[in-house]
Short mmCIF file of C-alpha atoms and ligand atoms in Angstrom, two decimals:
data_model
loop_
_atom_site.label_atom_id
_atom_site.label_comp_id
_atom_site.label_asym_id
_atom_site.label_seq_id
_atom_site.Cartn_x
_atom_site.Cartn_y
_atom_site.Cartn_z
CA UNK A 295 -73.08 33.72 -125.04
CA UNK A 296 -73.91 34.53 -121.23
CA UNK A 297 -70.64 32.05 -120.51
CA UNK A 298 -68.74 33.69 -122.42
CA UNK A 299 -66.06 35.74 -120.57
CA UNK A 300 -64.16 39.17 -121.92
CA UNK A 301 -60.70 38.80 -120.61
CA UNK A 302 -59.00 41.80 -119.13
CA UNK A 303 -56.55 42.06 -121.54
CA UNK A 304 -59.18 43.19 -123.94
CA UNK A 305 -58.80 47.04 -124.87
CA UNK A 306 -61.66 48.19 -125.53
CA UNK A 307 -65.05 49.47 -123.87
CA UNK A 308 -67.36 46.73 -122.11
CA UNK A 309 -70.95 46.25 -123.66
CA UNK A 310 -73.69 45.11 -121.15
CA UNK A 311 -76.69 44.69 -122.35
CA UNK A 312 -77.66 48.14 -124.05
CA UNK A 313 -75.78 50.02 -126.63
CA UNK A 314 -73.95 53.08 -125.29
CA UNK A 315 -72.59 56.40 -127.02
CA UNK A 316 -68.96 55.30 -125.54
CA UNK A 317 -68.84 52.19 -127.04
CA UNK A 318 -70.58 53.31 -130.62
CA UNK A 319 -66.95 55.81 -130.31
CA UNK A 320 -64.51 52.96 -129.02
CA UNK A 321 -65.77 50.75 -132.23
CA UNK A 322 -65.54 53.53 -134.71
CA UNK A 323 -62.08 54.16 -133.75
CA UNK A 324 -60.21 50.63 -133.24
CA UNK A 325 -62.32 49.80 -137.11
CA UNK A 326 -60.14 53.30 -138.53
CA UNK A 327 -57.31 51.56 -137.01
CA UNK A 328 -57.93 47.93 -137.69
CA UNK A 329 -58.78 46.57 -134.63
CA UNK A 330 -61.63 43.78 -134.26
CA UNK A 331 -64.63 43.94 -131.33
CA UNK A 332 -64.16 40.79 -129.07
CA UNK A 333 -66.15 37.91 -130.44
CA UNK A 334 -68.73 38.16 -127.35
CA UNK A 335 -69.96 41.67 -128.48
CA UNK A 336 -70.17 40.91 -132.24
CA UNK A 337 -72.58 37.72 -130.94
CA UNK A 338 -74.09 39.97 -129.02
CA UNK A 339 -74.69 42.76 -131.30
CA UNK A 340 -75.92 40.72 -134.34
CA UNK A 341 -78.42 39.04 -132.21
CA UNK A 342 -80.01 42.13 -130.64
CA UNK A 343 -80.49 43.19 -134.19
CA UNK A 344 -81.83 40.10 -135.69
CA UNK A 345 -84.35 40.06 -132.85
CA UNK A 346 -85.08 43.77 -133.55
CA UNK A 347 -85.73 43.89 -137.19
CA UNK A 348 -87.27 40.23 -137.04
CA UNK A 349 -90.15 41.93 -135.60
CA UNK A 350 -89.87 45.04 -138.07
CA UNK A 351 -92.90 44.78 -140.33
CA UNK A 352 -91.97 43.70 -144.12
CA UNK A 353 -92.60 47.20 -145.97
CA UNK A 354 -91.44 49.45 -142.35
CA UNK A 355 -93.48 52.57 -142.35
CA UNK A 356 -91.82 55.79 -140.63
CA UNK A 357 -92.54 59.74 -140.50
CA UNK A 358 -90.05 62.59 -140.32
CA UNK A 359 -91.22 64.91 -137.33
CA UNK A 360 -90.37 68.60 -137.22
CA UNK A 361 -86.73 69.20 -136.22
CA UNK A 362 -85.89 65.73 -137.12
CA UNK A 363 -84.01 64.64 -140.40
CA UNK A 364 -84.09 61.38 -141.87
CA UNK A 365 -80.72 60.40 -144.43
CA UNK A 366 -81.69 57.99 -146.78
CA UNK A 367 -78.22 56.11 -148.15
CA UNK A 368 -77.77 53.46 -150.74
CA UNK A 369 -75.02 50.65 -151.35
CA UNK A 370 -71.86 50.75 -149.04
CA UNK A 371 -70.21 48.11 -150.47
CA UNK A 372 -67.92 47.61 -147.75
CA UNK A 373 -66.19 50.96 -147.93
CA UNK A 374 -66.12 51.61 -144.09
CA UNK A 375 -63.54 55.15 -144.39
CA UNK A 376 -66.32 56.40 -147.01
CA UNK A 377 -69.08 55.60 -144.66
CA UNK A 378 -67.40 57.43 -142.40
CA UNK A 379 -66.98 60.19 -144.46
CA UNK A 380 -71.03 60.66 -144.61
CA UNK A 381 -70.95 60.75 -141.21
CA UNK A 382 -68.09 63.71 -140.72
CA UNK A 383 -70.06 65.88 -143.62
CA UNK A 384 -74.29 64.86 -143.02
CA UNK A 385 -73.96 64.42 -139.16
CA UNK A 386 -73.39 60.83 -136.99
CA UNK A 387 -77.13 58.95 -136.08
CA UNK A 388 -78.88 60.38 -133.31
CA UNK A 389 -82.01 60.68 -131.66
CA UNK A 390 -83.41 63.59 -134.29
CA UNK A 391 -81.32 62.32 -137.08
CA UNK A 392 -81.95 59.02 -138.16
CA UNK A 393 -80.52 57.26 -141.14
CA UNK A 394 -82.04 54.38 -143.39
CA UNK A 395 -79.34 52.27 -145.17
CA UNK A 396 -81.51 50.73 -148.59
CA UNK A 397 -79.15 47.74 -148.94
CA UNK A 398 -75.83 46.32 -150.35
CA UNK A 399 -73.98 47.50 -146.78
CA UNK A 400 -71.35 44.55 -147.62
CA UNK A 401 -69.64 42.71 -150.31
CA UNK A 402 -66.35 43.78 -152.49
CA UNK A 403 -65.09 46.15 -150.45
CA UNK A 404 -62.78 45.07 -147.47
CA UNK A 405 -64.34 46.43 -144.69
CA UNK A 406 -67.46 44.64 -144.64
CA UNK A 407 -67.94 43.51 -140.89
CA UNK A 408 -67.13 46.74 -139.96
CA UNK A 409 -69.66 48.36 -142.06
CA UNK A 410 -72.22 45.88 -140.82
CA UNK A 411 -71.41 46.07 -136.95
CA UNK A 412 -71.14 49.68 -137.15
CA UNK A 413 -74.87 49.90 -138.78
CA UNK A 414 -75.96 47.63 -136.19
CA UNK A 415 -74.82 49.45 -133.55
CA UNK A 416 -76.60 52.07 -134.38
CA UNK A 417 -80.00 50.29 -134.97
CA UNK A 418 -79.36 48.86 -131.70
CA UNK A 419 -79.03 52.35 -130.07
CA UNK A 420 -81.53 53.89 -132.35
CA UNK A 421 -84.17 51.35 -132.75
CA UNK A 422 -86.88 53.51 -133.87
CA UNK A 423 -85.23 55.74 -136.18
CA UNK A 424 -83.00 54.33 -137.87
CA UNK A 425 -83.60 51.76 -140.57
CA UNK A 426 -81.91 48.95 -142.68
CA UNK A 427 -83.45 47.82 -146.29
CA UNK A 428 -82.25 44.09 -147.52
CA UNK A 429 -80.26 44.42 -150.57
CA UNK A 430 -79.21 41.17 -152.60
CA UNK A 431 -76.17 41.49 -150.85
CA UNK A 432 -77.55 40.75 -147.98
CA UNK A 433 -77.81 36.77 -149.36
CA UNK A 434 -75.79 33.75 -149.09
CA UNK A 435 -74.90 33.42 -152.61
CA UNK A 436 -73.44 37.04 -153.00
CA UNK A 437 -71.84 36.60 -149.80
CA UNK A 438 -69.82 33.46 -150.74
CA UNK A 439 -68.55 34.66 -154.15
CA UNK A 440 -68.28 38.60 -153.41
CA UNK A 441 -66.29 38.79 -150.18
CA UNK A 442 -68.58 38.94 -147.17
CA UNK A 443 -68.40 35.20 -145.99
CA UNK A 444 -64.98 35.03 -146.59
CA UNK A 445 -63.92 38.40 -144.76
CA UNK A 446 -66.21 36.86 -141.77
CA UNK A 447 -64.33 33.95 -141.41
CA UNK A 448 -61.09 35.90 -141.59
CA UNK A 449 -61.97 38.46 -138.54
CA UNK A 450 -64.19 35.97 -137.06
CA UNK A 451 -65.46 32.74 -137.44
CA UNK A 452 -68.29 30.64 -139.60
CA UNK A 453 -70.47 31.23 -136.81
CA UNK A 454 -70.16 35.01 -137.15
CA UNK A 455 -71.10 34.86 -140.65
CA UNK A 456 -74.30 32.27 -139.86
CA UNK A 457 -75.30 34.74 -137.42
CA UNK A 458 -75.32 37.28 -139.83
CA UNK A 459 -76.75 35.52 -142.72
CA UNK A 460 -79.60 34.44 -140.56
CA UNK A 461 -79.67 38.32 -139.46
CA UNK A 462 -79.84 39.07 -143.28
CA UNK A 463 -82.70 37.22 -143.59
CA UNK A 464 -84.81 38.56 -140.72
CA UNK A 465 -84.52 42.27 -142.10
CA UNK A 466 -87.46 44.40 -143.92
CA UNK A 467 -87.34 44.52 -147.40
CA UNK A 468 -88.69 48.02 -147.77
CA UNK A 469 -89.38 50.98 -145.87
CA UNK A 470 -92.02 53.49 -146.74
CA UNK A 471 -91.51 57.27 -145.77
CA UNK A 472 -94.06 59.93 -145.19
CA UNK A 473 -96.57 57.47 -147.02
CA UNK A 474 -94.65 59.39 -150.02
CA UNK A 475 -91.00 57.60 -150.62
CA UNK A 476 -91.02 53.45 -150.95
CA UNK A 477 -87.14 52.64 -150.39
CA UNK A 478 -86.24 49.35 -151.54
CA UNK A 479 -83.15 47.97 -152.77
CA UNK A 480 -83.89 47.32 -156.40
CA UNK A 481 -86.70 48.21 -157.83
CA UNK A 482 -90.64 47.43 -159.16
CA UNK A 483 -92.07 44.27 -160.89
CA UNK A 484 -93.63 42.09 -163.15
CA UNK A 485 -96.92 42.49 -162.05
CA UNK A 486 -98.83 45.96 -162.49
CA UNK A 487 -101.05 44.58 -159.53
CA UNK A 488 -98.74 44.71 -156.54
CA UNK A 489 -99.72 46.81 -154.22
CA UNK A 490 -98.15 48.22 -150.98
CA UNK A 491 -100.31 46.13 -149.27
CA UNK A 492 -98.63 43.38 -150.88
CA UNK A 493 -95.46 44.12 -149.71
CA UNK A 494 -96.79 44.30 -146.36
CA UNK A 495 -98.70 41.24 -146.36
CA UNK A 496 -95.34 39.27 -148.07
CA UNK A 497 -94.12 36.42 -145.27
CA UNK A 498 -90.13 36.96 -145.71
CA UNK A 499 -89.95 34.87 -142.66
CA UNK A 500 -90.25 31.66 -144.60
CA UNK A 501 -88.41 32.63 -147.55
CA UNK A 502 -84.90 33.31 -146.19
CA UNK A 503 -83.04 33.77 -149.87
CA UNK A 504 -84.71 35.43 -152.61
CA UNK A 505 -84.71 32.75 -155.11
CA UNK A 506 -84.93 33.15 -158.91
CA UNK A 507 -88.63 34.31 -158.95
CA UNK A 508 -91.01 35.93 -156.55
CA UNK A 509 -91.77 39.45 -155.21
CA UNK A 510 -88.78 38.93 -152.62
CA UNK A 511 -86.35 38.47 -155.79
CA UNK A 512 -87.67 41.37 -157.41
CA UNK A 513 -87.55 43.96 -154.73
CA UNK A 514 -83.64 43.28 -154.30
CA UNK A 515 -83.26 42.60 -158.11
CA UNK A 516 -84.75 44.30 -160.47
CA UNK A 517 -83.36 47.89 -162.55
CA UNK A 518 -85.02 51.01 -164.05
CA UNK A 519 -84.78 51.19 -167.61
CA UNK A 520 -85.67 54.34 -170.20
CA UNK A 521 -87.74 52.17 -172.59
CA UNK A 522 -91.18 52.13 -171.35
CA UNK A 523 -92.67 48.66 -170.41
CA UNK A 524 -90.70 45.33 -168.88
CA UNK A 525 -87.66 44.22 -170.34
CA UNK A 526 -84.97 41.48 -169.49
CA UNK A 527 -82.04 42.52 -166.62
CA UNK A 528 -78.97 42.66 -167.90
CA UNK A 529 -77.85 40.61 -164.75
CA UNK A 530 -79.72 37.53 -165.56
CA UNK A 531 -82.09 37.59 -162.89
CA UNK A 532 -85.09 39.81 -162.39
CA UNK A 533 -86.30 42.26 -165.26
CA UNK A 534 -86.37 45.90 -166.14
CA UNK A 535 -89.16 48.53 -165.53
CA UNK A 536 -89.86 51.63 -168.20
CA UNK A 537 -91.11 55.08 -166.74
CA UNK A 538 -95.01 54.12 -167.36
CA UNK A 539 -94.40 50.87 -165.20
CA UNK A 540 -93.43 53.19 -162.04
CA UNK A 541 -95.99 56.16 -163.14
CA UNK A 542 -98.83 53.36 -162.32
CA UNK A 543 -97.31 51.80 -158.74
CA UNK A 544 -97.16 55.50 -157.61
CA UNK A 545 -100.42 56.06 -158.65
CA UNK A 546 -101.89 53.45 -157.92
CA UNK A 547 -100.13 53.56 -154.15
CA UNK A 548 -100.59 57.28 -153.75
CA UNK A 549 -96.63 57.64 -154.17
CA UNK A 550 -94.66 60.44 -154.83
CA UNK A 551 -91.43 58.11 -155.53
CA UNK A 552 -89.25 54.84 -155.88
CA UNK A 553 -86.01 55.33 -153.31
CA UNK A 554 -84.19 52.51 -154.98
CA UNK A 555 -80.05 51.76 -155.02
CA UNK A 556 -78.23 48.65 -156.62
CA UNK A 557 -76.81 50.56 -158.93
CA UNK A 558 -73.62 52.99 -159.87
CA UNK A 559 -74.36 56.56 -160.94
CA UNK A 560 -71.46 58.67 -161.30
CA UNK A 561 -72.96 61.87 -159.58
CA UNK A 562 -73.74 59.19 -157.12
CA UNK A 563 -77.41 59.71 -157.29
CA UNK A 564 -79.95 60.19 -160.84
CA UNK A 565 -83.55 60.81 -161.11
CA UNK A 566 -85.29 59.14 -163.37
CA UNK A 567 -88.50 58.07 -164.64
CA UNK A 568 -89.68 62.11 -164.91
CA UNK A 569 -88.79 61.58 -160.72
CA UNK A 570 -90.76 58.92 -160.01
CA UNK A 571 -87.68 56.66 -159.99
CA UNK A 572 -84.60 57.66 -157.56
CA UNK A 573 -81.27 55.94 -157.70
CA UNK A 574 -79.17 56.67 -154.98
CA UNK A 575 -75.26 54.95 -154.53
CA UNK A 576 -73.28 55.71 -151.55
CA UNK A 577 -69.76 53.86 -152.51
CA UNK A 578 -67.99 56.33 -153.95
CA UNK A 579 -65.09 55.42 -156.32
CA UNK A 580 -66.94 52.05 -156.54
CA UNK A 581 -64.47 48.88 -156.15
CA UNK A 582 -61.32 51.74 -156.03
CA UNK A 583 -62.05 51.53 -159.93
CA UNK A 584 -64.93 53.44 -161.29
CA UNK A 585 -64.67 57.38 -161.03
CA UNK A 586 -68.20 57.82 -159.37
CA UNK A 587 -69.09 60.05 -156.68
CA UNK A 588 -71.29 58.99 -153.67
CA UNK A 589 -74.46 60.48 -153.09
CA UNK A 590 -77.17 60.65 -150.00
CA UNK A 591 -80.53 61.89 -149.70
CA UNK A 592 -81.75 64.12 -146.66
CA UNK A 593 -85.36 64.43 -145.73
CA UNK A 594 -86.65 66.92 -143.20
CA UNK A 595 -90.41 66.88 -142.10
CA UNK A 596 -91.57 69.10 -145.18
CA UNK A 597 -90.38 66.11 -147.20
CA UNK A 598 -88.64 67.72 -149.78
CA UNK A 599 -85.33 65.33 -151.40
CA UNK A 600 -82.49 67.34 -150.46
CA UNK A 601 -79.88 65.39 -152.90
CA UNK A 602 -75.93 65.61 -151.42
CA UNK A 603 -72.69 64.07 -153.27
CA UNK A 604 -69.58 63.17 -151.75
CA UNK A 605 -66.02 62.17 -153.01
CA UNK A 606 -64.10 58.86 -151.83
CA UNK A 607 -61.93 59.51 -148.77
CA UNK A 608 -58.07 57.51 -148.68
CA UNK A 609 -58.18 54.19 -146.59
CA UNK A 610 -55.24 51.93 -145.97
CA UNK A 611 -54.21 50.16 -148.64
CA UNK A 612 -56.42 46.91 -148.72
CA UNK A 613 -57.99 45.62 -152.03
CA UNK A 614 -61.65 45.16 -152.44
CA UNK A 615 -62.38 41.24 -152.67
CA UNK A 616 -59.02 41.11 -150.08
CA UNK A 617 -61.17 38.12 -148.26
CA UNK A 618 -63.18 36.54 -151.21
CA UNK A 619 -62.98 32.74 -151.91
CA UNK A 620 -63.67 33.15 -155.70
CA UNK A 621 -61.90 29.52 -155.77
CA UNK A 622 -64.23 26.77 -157.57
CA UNK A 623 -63.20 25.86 -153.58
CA UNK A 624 -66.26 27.91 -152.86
CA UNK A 625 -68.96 26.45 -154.57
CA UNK A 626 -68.28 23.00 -153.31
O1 8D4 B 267 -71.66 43.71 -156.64
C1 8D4 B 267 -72.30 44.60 -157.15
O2 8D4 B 267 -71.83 45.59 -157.69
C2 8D4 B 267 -73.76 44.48 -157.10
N1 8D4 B 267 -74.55 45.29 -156.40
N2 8D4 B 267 -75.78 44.83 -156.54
N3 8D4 B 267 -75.78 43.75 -157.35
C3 8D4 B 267 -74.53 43.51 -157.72
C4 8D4 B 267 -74.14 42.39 -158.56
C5 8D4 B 267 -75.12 41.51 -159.00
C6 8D4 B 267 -74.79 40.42 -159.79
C7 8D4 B 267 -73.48 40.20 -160.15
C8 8D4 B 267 -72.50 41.09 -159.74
C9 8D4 B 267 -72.83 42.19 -158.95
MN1 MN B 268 -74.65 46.91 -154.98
MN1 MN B 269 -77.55 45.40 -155.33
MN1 MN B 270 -61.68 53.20 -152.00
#
């Protein structure tokens, strides 16, 4: 990486070794006008980061101090010009604003790397406050059939993509807020036991893909359901929880909450499980298809859910999926 060289033909603004303000702005604008980083930075970047959050505890723990704000997001999906749209209306990251991102930041939409560089940037200038949940999007096999892997090697290279995939791996799977909010990306699980201790304790270092079982699998898998009890998922892996099954976690883990995503809500954002259980979706106008609105959550330092919605912004006219190999090419 040290070898490599940045000619000076290249455009844009030089990264040494820390992130800067001027370089967060240079990116945001040559992504709105579909330019690329040089291949040295995005090496650079993704490493930083999978260094950083390698070290992150499992279940990350943060407060909200006074005059700070913490904006809890859900799936991105790719959609880089709605991303950006949160930004222009809630505020860019900064020092008192920080921003946790509960998984799903790529796949079918078309702007993946840029959602992902641009949300490690910011963890890279931000290290402490701002935060990034694994979603099962965040996996190999999602990556290879839904876009991600494909749009890599189309900007990039296959190295780009390893490095993020190994990057994937490294992050938290949950982040716990106030000691009131758990965010994770999907949801609770088969066992009544688990505790947040559990979570904590959970080695995700030698479990790099979530599997078809486990307490990794279920964290990025599982879905809220009205019935109470367990039930099976409608996606063939994990399960569904009823209302009584998150009434005992928060209970028994001194919870207010569930912060969960992985899944479309039309007003972008529901309560459920008598508020116990929060779905919150950030891609509005999923896939350019369904007629949802985006939603984000802001906490300030009283802790109070301050629920926003926003409406999809235009982007240039690129499909979602543009980059996927759905070819039987792909599974070989
Ligand atoms: O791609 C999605 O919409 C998605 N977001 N989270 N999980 C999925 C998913 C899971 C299985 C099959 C298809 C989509
Ligand atoms: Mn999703
Ligand atoms: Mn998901
Ligand atoms: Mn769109």
């Amino acid at each position: 990486l040290e070898n490599m060289i940045v000619e000076d033909s290249y455009d844009g603004v030089r990264l040494k070794e820390d992130m800067t303000q001027e370089f967060l702005d240079d990116m945001i604008e040559r992504f709105k006008n579909g330019k690329k980083l040089h291949r040295k930075y995005v090496f650079q970047i993704i490493l930083a980061v999978k260094d950083l959050v390698y070290a992150e505890a499992t279940m990350v723990e943060t407060e909200v101090a006074p005059d700070h704000m913490l904006t809890v997001c859900g799936d991105t999906h790719g959609q880089y010009f709605d991303l950006l749209e949160i930004f222009r209306l809630n505020g860019f990251p900064s020092q008192k604003h920080g921003y946790l991102f509960n998984g799903d930041f790529v796949d079918r939409g078309s702007w993946s790397t840029e959602i992902a560089l641009l949300l490690y940037a910011y963890k890279m200038m931000y290290p402490k406050f701002f935060f990034l949940n694994r979603g099962n999007h965040e996996t190999d096999d999602m990556n290879r059939m839904y876009g991600f892997e494909g749009e890599c090697k189309a900007k990039y290279n296959e190295r780009v993509f390893k490095l993020f995939s190994e990057s994937f791996s490294a992050l938290p799977l949950a982040t716990l807020i106030g000691s009131k909010y758990l965010t994770l990306h999907g949801g609770l699980f088969s066992d009544d036991a688990i505790t947040l201790d559990d979570i904590r304790k959970l080695n995700r270092h030698n479990q790099r893909q979530p599997g078809q079982a486990g307490l990794m699998m279920e964290m990025l898998w599982t879905d809220p359901q009205t019935m109470p009890g367990r039930g099976p998922s409608k996606r063939g892996v994990g399960l569904q929880f009823g209302p009584d099954v998150t009434k005992r976690f928060c209970e028994k883990n001194g919870l207010e909450a569930v912060i969960r995503s992985h899944e479309v809500r039309m007003e972008g954002y529901e309560v459920e499980h008598d508020g116990r259980c929060i779905t919150v979706f950030s891609a509005p106008k999923y896939c350019d298809s369904t007629e949802n609105k985006g939603a984000y959550i802001n906490i300030e330092s009283d802790y109070k859910l301050q629920f926003n919605k926003f409406d999809a912004v235009p982007h240039p006219d690129i499909k979602p999926m543009a980059y996927a190999n759905n070819s039987m090419m792909s599974m070989m």
